PDB file of C-alpha atoms in Angstrom:
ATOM      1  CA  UNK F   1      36.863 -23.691  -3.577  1.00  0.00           C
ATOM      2  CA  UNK F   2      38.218 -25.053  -6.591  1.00  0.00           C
ATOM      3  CA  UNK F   3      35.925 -26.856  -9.134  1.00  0.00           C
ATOM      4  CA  UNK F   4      36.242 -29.215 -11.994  1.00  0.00           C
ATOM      5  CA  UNK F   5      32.884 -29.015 -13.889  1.00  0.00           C
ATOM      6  CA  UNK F   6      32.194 -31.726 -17.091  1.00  0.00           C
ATOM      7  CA  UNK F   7      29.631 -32.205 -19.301  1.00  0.00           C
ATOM      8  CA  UNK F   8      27.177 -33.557 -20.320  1.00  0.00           C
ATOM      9  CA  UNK F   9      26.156 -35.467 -17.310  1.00  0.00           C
ATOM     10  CA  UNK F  10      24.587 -38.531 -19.808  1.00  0.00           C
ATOM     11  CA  UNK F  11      25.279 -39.457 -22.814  1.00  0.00           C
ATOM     12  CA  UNK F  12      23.105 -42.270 -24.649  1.00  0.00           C
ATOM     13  CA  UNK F  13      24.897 -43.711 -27.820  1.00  0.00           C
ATOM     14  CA  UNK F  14      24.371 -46.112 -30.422  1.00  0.00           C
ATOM     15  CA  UNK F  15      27.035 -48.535 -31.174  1.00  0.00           C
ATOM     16  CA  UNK F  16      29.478 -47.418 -33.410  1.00  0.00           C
ATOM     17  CA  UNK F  17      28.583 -43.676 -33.094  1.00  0.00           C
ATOM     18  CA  UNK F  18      31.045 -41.142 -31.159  1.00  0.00           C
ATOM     19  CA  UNK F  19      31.412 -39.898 -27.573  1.00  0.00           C
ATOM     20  CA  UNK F  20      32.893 -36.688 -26.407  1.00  0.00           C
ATOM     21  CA  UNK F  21      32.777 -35.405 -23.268  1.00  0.00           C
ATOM     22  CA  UNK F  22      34.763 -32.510 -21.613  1.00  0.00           C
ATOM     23  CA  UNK F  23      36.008 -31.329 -18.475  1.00  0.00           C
ATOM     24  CA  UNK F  24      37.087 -27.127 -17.302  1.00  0.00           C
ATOM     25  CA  UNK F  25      38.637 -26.470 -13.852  1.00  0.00           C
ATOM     26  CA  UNK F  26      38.138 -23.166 -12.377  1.00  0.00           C
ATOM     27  CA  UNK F  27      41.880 -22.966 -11.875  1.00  0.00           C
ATOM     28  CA  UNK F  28      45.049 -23.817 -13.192  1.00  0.00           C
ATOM     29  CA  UNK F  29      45.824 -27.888 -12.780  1.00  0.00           C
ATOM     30  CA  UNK F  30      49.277 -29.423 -12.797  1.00  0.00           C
ATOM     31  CA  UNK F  31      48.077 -32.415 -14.358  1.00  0.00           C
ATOM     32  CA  UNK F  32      44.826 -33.952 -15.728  1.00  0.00           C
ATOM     33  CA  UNK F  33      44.073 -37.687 -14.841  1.00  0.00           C
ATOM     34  CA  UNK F  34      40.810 -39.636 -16.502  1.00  0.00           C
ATOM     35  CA  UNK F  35      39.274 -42.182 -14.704  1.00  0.00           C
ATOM     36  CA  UNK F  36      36.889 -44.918 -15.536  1.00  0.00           C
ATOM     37  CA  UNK F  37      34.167 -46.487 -13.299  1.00  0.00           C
ATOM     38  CA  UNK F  38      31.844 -49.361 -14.111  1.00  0.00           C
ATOM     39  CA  UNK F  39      28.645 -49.444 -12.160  1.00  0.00           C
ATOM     40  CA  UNK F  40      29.159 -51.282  -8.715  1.00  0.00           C
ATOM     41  CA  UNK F  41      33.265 -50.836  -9.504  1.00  0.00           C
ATOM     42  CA  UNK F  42      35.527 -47.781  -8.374  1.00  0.00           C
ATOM     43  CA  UNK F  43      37.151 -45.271 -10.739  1.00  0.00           C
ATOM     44  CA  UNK F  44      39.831 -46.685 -12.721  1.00  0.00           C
ATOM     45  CA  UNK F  45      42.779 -44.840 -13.963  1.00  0.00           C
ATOM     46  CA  UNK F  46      42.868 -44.428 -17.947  1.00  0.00           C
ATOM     47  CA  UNK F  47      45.763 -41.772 -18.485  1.00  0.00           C
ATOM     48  CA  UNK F  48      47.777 -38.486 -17.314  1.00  0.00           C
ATOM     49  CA  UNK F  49      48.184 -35.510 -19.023  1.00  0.00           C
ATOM     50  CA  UNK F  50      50.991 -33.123 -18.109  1.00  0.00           C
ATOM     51  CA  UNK F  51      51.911 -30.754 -20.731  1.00  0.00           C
ATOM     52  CA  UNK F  52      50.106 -27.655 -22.169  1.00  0.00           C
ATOM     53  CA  UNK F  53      47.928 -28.619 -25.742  1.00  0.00           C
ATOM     54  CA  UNK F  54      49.202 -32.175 -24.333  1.00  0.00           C
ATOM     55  CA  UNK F  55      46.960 -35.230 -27.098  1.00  0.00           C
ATOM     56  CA  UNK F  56      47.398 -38.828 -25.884  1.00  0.00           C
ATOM     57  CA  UNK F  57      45.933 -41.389 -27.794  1.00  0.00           C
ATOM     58  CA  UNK F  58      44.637 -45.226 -26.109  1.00  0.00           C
ATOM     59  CA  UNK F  59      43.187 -47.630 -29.056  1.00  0.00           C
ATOM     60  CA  UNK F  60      39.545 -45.600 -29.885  1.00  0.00           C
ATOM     61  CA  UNK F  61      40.395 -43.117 -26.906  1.00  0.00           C
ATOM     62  CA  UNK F  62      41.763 -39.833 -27.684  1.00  0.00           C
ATOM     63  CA  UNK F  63      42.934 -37.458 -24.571  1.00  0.00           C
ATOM     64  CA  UNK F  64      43.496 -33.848 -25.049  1.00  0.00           C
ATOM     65  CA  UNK F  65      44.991 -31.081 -22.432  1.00  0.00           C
ATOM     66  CA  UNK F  66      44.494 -27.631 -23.193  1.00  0.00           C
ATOM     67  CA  UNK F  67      46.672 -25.285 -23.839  1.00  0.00           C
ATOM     68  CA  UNK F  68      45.475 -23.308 -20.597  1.00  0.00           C
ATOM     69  CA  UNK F  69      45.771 -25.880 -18.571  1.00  0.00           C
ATOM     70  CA  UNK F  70      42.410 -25.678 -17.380  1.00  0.00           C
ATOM     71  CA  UNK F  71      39.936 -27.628 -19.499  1.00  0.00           C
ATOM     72  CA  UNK F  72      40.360 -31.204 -21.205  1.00  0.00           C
ATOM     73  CA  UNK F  73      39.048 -33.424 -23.155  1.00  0.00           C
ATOM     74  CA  UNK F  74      37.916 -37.775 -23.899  1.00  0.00           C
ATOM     75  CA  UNK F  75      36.730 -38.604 -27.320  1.00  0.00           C
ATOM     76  CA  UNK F  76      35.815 -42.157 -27.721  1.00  0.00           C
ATOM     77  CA  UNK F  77      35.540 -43.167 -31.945  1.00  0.00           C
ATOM     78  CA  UNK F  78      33.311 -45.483 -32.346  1.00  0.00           C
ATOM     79  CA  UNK F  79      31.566 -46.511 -29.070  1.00  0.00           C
ATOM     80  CA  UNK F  80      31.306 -50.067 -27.880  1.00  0.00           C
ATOM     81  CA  UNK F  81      29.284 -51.485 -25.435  1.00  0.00           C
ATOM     82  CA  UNK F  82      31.772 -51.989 -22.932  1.00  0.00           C
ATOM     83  CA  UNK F  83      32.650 -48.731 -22.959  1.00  0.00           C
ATOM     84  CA  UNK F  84      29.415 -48.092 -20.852  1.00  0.00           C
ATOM     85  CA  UNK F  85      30.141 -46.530 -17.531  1.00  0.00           C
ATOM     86  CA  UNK F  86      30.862 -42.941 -15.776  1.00  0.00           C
ATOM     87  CA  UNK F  87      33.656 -41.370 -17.159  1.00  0.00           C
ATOM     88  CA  UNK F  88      35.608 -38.659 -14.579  1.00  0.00           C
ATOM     89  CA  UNK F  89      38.379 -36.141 -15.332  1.00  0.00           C
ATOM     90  CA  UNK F  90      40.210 -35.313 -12.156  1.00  0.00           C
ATOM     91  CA  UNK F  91      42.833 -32.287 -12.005  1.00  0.00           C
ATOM     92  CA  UNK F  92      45.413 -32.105  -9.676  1.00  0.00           C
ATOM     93  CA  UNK F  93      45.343 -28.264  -8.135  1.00  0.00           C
ATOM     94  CA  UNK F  94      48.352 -25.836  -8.994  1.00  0.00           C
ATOM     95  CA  UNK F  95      50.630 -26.201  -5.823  1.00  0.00           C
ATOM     96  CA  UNK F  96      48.783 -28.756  -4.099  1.00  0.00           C
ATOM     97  CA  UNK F  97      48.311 -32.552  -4.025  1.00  0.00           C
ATOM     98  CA  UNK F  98      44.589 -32.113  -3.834  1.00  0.00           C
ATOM     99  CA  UNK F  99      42.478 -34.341  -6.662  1.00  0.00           C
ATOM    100  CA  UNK F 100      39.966 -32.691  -7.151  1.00  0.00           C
ATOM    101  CA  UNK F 101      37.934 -34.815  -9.581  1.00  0.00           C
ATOM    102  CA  UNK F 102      35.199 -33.699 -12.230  1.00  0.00           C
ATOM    103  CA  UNK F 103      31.148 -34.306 -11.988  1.00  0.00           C
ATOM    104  CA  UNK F 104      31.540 -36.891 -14.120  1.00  0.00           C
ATOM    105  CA  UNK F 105      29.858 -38.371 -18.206  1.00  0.00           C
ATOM    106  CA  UNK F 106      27.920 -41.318 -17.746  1.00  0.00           C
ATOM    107  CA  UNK F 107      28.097 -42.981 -21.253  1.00  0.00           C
ATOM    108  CA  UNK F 108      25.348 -45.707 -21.800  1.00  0.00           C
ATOM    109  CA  UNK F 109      25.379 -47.796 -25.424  1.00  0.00           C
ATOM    110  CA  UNK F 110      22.533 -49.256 -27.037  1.00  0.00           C
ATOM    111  CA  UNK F 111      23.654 -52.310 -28.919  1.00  0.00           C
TER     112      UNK F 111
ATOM    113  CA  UNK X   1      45.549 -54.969  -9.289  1.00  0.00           C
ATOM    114  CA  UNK X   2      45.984 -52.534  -6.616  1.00  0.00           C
ATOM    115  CA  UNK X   3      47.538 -53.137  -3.054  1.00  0.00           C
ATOM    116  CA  UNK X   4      44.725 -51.208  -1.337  1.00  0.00           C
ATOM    117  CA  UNK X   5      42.096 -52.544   0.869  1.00  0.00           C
ATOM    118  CA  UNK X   6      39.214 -51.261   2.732  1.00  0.00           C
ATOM    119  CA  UNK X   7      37.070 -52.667   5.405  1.00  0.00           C
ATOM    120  CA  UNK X   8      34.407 -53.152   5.811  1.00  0.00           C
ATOM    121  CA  UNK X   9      32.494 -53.629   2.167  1.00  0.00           C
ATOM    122  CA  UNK X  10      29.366 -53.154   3.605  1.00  0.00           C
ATOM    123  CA  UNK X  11      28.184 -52.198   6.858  1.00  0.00           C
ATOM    124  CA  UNK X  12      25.296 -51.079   8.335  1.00  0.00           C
ATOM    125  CA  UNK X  13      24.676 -48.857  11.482  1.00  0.00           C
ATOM    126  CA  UNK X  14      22.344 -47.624  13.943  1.00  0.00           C
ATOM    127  CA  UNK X  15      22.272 -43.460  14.565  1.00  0.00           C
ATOM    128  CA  UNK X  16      24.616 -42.356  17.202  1.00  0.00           C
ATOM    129  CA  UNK X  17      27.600 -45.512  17.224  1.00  0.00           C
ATOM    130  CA  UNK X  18      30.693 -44.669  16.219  1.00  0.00           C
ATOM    131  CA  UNK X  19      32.382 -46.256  13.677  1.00  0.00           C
ATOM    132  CA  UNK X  20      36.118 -46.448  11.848  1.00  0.00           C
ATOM    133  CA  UNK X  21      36.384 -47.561   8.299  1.00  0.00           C
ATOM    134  CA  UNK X  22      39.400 -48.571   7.259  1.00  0.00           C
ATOM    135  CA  UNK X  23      42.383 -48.267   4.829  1.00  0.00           C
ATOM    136  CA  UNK X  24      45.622 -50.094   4.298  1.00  0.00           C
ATOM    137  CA  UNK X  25      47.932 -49.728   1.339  1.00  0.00           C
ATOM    138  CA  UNK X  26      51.374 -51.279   0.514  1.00  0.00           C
ATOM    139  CA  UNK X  27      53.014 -49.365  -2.388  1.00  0.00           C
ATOM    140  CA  UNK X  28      54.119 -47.035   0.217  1.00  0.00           C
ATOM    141  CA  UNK X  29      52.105 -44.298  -1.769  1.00  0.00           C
ATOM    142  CA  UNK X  30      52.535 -40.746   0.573  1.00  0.00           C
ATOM    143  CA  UNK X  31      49.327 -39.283  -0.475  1.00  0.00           C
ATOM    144  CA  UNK X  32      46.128 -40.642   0.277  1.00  0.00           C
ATOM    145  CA  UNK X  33      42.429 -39.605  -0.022  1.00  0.00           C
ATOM    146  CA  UNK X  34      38.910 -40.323   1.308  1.00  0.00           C
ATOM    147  CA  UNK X  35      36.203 -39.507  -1.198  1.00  0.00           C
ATOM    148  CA  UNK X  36      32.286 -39.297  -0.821  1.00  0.00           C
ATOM    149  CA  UNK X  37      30.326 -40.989  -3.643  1.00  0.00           C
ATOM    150  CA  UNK X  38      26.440 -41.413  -3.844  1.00  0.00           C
ATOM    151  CA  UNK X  39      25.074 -43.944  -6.109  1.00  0.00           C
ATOM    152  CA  UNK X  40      25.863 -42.495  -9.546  1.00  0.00           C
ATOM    153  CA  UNK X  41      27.207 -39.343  -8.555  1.00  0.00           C
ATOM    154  CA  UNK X  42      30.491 -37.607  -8.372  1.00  0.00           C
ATOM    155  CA  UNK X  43      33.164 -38.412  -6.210  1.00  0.00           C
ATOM    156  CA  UNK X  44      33.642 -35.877  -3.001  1.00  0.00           C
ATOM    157  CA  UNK X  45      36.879 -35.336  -1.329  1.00  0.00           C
ATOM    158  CA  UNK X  46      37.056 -35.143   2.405  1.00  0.00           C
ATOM    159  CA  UNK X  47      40.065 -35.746   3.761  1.00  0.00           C
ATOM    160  CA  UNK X  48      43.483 -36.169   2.134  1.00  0.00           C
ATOM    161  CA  UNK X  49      47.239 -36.016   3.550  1.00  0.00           C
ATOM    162  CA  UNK X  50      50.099 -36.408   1.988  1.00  0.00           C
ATOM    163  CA  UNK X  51      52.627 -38.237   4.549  1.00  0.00           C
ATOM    164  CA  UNK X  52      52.752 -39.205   8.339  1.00  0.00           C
ATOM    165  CA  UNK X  53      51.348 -36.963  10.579  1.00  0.00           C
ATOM    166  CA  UNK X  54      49.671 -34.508   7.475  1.00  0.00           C
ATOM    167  CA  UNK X  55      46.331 -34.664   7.186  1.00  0.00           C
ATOM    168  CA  UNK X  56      43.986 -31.435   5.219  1.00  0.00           C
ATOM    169  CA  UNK X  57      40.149 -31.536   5.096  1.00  0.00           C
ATOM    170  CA  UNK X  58      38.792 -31.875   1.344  1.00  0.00           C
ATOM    171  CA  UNK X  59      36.301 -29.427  -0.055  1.00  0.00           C
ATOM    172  CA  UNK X  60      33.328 -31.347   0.983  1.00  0.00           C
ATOM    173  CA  UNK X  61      32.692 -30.656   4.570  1.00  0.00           C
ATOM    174  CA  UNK X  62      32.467 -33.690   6.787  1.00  0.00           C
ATOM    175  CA  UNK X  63      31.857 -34.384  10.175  1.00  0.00           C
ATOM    176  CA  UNK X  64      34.414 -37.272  10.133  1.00  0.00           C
ATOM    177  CA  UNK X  65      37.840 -37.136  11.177  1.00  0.00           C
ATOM    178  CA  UNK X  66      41.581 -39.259   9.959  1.00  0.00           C
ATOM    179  CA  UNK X  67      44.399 -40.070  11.472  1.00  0.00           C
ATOM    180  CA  UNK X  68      47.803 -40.943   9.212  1.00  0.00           C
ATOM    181  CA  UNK X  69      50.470 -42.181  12.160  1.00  0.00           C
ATOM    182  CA  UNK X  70      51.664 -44.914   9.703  1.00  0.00           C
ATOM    183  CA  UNK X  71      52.272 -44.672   5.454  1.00  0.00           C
ATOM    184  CA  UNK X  72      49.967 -47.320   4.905  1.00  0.00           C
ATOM    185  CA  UNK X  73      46.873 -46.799   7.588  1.00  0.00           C
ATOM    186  CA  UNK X  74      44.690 -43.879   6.967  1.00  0.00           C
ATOM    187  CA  UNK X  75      41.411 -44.686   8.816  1.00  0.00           C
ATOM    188  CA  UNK X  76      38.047 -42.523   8.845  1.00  0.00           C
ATOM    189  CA  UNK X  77      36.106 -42.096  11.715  1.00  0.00           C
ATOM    190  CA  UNK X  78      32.643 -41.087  12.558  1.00  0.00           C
ATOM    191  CA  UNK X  79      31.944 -40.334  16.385  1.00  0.00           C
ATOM    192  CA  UNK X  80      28.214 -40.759  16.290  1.00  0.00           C
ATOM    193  CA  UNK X  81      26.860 -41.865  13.134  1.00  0.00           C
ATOM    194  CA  UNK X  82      23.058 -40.249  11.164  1.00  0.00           C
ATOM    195  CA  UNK X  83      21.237 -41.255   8.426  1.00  0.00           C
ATOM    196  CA  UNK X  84      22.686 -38.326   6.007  1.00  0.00           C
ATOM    197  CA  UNK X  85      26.126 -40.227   6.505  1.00  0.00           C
ATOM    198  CA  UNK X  86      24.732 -42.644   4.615  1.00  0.00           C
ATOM    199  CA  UNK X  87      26.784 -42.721   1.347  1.00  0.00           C
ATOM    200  CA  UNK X  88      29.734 -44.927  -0.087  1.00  0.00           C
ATOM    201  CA  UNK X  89      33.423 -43.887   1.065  1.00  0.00           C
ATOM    202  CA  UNK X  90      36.221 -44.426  -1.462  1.00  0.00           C
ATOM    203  CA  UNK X  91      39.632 -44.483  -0.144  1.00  0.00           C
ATOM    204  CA  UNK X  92      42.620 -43.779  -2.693  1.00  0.00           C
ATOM    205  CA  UNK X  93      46.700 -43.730  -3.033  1.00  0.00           C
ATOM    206  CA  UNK X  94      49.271 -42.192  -4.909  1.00  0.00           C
ATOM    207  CA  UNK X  95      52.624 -42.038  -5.414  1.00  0.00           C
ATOM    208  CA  UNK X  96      54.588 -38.649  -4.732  1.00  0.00           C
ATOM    209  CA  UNK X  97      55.408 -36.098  -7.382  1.00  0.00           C
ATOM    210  CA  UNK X  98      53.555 -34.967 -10.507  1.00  0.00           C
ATOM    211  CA  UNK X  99      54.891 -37.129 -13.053  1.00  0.00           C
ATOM    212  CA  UNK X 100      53.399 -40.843 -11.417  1.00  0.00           C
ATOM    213  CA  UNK X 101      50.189 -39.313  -9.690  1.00  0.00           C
ATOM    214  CA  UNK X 102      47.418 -42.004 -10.887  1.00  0.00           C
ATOM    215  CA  UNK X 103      45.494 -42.898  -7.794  1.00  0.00           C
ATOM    216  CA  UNK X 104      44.503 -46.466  -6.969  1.00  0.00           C
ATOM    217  CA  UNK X 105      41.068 -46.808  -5.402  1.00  0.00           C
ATOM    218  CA  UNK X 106      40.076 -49.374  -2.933  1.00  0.00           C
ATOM    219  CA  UNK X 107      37.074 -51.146  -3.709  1.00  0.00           C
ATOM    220  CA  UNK X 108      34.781 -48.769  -1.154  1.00  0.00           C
ATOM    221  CA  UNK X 109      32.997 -49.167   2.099  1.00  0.00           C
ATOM    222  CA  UNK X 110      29.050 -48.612   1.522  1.00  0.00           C
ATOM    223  CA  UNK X 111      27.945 -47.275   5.044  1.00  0.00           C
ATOM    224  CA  UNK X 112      24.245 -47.349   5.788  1.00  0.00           C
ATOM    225  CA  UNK X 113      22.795 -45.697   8.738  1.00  0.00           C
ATOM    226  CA  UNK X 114      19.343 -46.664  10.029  1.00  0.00           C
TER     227      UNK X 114
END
């Protein structure tokens, strides 16, 4: 079946320092969604990204879509520590209104 | 904050009862999803449908089964509960179409069976 892979699985910061962490689908999506969830919480939407070589940008959050279609990216610039948390692309499949949604980044931030 | 609710929170089971978990939404979203999510892992989807009377089994095989007779009930049932059903079940909602498709999450039902 269709897969949406991401890595890495952790990432352990220090404040201030960058996080990256990207996300490839095994098929073609119709749209890329991120998703944020705390520990304890549920995944919280953070943005949609439609177009081929699509780049939204959300304060120190920068969103990419690529130009395939089939992989994405989340760069954080200068990490806070309430950015801690799992981060999870999720692709909706070609044709479909399956979410299929990536293994997910947990970020953790030493202060 | 999201118009989605599931119930119960928490709830825990001996092997062999069945149970229903439950989901109600009131943005009218057409498409709705149950996901599988162990502690710290990724989310699973098992069921989804996208209207009344729709429903498509996710790529995660599960032994439990939904109904959608009404837009805002899709419930998930387990005829007789085990031990590896033991996980936490996310129920979501989205609006139709590709251009609005962020899906709100309720806040989870975290089965335990003993």
């Amino acid at each position: 079946g269709q897969q949406v892979m991401q890595i890495p699985q952790y990432q352990h910061v220090q404040e201030g320092e960058d996080f990256t962490t990207y996300c490839n689908s095994s098929t073609t999506l119709s749209n890329i969604q991120w998703y944020k969830q705390r520990p304890g919480g549920h995944p919280v939407f953070l943005i949609q990204l439609v177009k081929s070589g699509e780049v939204k940008k959300q304060k120190r959050l920068t969103f990419q879509f690529g130009e395939a279609k089939k992989n994405s990216s989340l760069h954080i610039t200068a990490t806070q520590t309430t950015d801690v948390g799992t981060y999870f692309c999720a692709g909706l499949m070609d044709s479909s209104y399956k979410l299929i949604f990536g293994s997910g980044t947990r970020l953790l931030v030493r202060p | 904050e999201a118009d989605i609710y599931q119930t119960p929170r928490y709830l825990v089971i001996g092997t062999g009862k069945k149970i229903t978990l439950e989901c109600s939404q009131t943005m009218g979203h057409d498409k709705m999803y149950w996901y599988q999510q162990d502690p710290g892992m990724e989310l699973h989807l098992i069921h989804y449908s996208y209207g009344v009377n729709s429903t498509e089994k996710g790529d995660l095989s599960s032994e439990s089964t939904v109904s959608r007779i009404r837009t805002e009930h899709f419930p998930l049932t387990l005829e007789s509960a085990r031990p590896s059903h033991t996980s936490q079940y996310l129920c979501a909602s989205s609006d139709r179409g590709l251009l609005n498709t962020e899906a709100f999450f309720g806040q989870g039902t975290r089965l335990t069976v003993v």
